[in-house]
C-alpha positions as a printed Julia matrix, in Angstrom:
143×3 Matrix{Float64}:
 -27.19   30.26  -26.43
 -24.57   27.99  -24.77
 -25.11   25.05  -27.09
 -28.91   24.87  -26.97
 -29.16   24.74  -30.78
 -28.82   21.13  -31.98
 -27.06   22.07  -35.23
 -24.15   24.3   -36.22
 -24.97   27.66  -37.69
 -22.63   29.23  -40.19
 -23.68   32.81  -39.48
 -21.33   35.35  -37.97
 -23.37   36.98  -35.25
 -22.52   38.48  -31.89
 -24.3    35.63  -30.13
 -22.32   33.01  -32.05
 -19.1    34.89  -31.26
 -19.93   35.03  -27.51
 -20.95   31.37  -27.48
 -17.65   30.35  -29.09
 -15.69   32.62  -26.73
 -17.32   30.96  -23.69
 -16.52   27.5   -25.04
 -12.9    28.46  -25.77
 -12.32   30.17  -22.42
 -13.91   27.49  -20.27
 -13.13   24.45  -22.39
 -16.75   23.67  -23.14
 -17.52   23.04  -19.49
 -21.15   23.86  -20.06
 -23.16   26.54  -18.38
 -20.84   29.01  -16.65
 -23.8    30.54  -14.85
 -23.82   27.59  -12.43
 -21.94   27.51   -9.17
 -20.06   24.56   -7.72
 -21.73   22.27   -5.17
 -20.35   19.4    -3.13
 -22.72   16.93   -1.44
 -21.6    14.56    1.32
 -23.63   11.73    2.84
 -23.42   12.11    6.63
 -25.57    9.06    7.47
 -28.82   10.61    8.71
 -28.41   13.74    6.55
 -26.62   15.2     3.55
 -24.27   18.19    3.72
 -24.35   20.41    0.65
 -21.67   23.06    0.22
 -22.37   25.65   -2.49
 -19.53   28.0    -3.43
 -20.9    31.55   -3.72
 -17.94   33.92   -3.2
 -18.58   37.64   -3.43
 -22.23   37.44   -2.4
 -23.8    38.81    0.75
 -26.24   36.69    2.75
 -29.08   38.96    1.59
 -28.22   38.19   -2.08
 -28.97   34.47   -1.66
 -32.32   32.7    -1.47
 -33.14   29.02   -0.95
 -36.69   27.99   -1.85
 -38.37   24.6    -1.64
 -41.38   23.86   -3.84
 -42.62   20.31   -3.38
 -39.72   18.01   -4.2
 -37.56   20.72   -5.78
 -35.12   23.04   -4.02
 -33.75   26.07   -5.82
 -30.74   28.16   -4.76
 -30.55   31.63   -6.33
 -27.78   34.2    -5.83
 -28.11   37.69   -7.35
 -25.65   40.56   -7.72
 -27.21   43.97   -8.12
 -24.86   46.78   -7.2
 -23.77   50.09   -8.6
 -20.99   52.37   -7.42
 -19.29   55.38   -8.85
 -17.18   58.41   -8.19
 -18.17   61.95   -9.2
 -16.21   65.15   -9.43
 -17.29   68.52   -7.98
 -19.64   69.16  -10.93
 -21.4    65.81  -10.57
 -19.73   64.23  -13.6
 -18.67   60.64  -13.3
 -14.97   59.92  -13.17
 -15.63   56.2   -12.89
 -18.84   54.21  -12.65
 -19.11   50.47  -12.21
 -22.14   48.2   -12.2
 -22.44   44.55  -11.36
 -25.59   42.63  -12.23
 -26.12   38.94  -12.62
 -27.63   35.86  -11.12
 -26.75   32.24  -10.6
 -29.23   29.48   -9.87
 -29.4    25.73   -9.5
 -32.25   23.36   -8.78
 -32.04   20.09   -6.87
 -34.38   17.14   -6.4
 -35.09   16.82   -2.66
 -37.1    13.59   -2.8
 -36.38   11.69    0.42
 -35.37   14.88    2.3
 -37.19   16.21    5.37
 -37.67   19.65    3.82
 -39.21   21.11    7.0
 -35.89   20.72    8.84
 -33.37   21.97    6.26
 -30.81   24.29    7.86
 -28.63   26.83    6.02
 -25.51   28.72    7.09
 -23.54   31.16    4.92
 -19.99   32.13    5.82
 -16.76   32.87    3.96
 -18.42   32.54    0.55
 -19.78   29.04    1.16
 -23.45   28.21    1.69
 -23.77   25.07    3.84
 -27.12   23.26    3.76
 -27.9    20.41    6.12
 -30.49   18.22    4.42
 -31.9    15.66    6.87
 -33.1    12.4     5.35
 -36.71   11.35    5.87
 -37.07    8.47    8.28
 -38.32    5.39    6.53
 -40.75    3.15    8.34
 -38.98   -0.22    8.39
 -42.29   -2.09    8.59
 -43.36   -0.58    5.27
 -40.01   -1.01    3.52
 -39.52   -4.71    4.41
 -42.12   -7.24    3.34
 -42.31  -10.78    2.01
 -43.63  -11.57   -1.44
 -45.61  -14.79   -1.81
 -44.43  -16.95   -4.68
 -47.17  -18.63   -6.66
 -46.94  -21.71   -8.8
């Protein structure tokens, strides 16, 4: 779905209808299942701010696997009102997940810090210290 098919299909299916509706509503902005992130260079670290309004801290996970960091936020709630006989007057469910992956090459992943407040997940991503002796060297020119 969401534009993964490299050609246009002329069939009238529910999936095609939903795909076109998403493109019309959001102006073809791409995958609406992603959340917004801002990244600032703070010199010795990066500050990442991920907008996740409506989530609780327990709904969010940040995992690092090698040089890849993944942020996942999941909604899984159900609420309803019943009358005296146990029949539902109203019942609402909310399920869904959002995820993004980031390359953390050059980040000291052992010292990443995360804080979640007011719908914004703030990650402090410290840069790895580079050994200046290894990064600066002279190249001999032959000839």
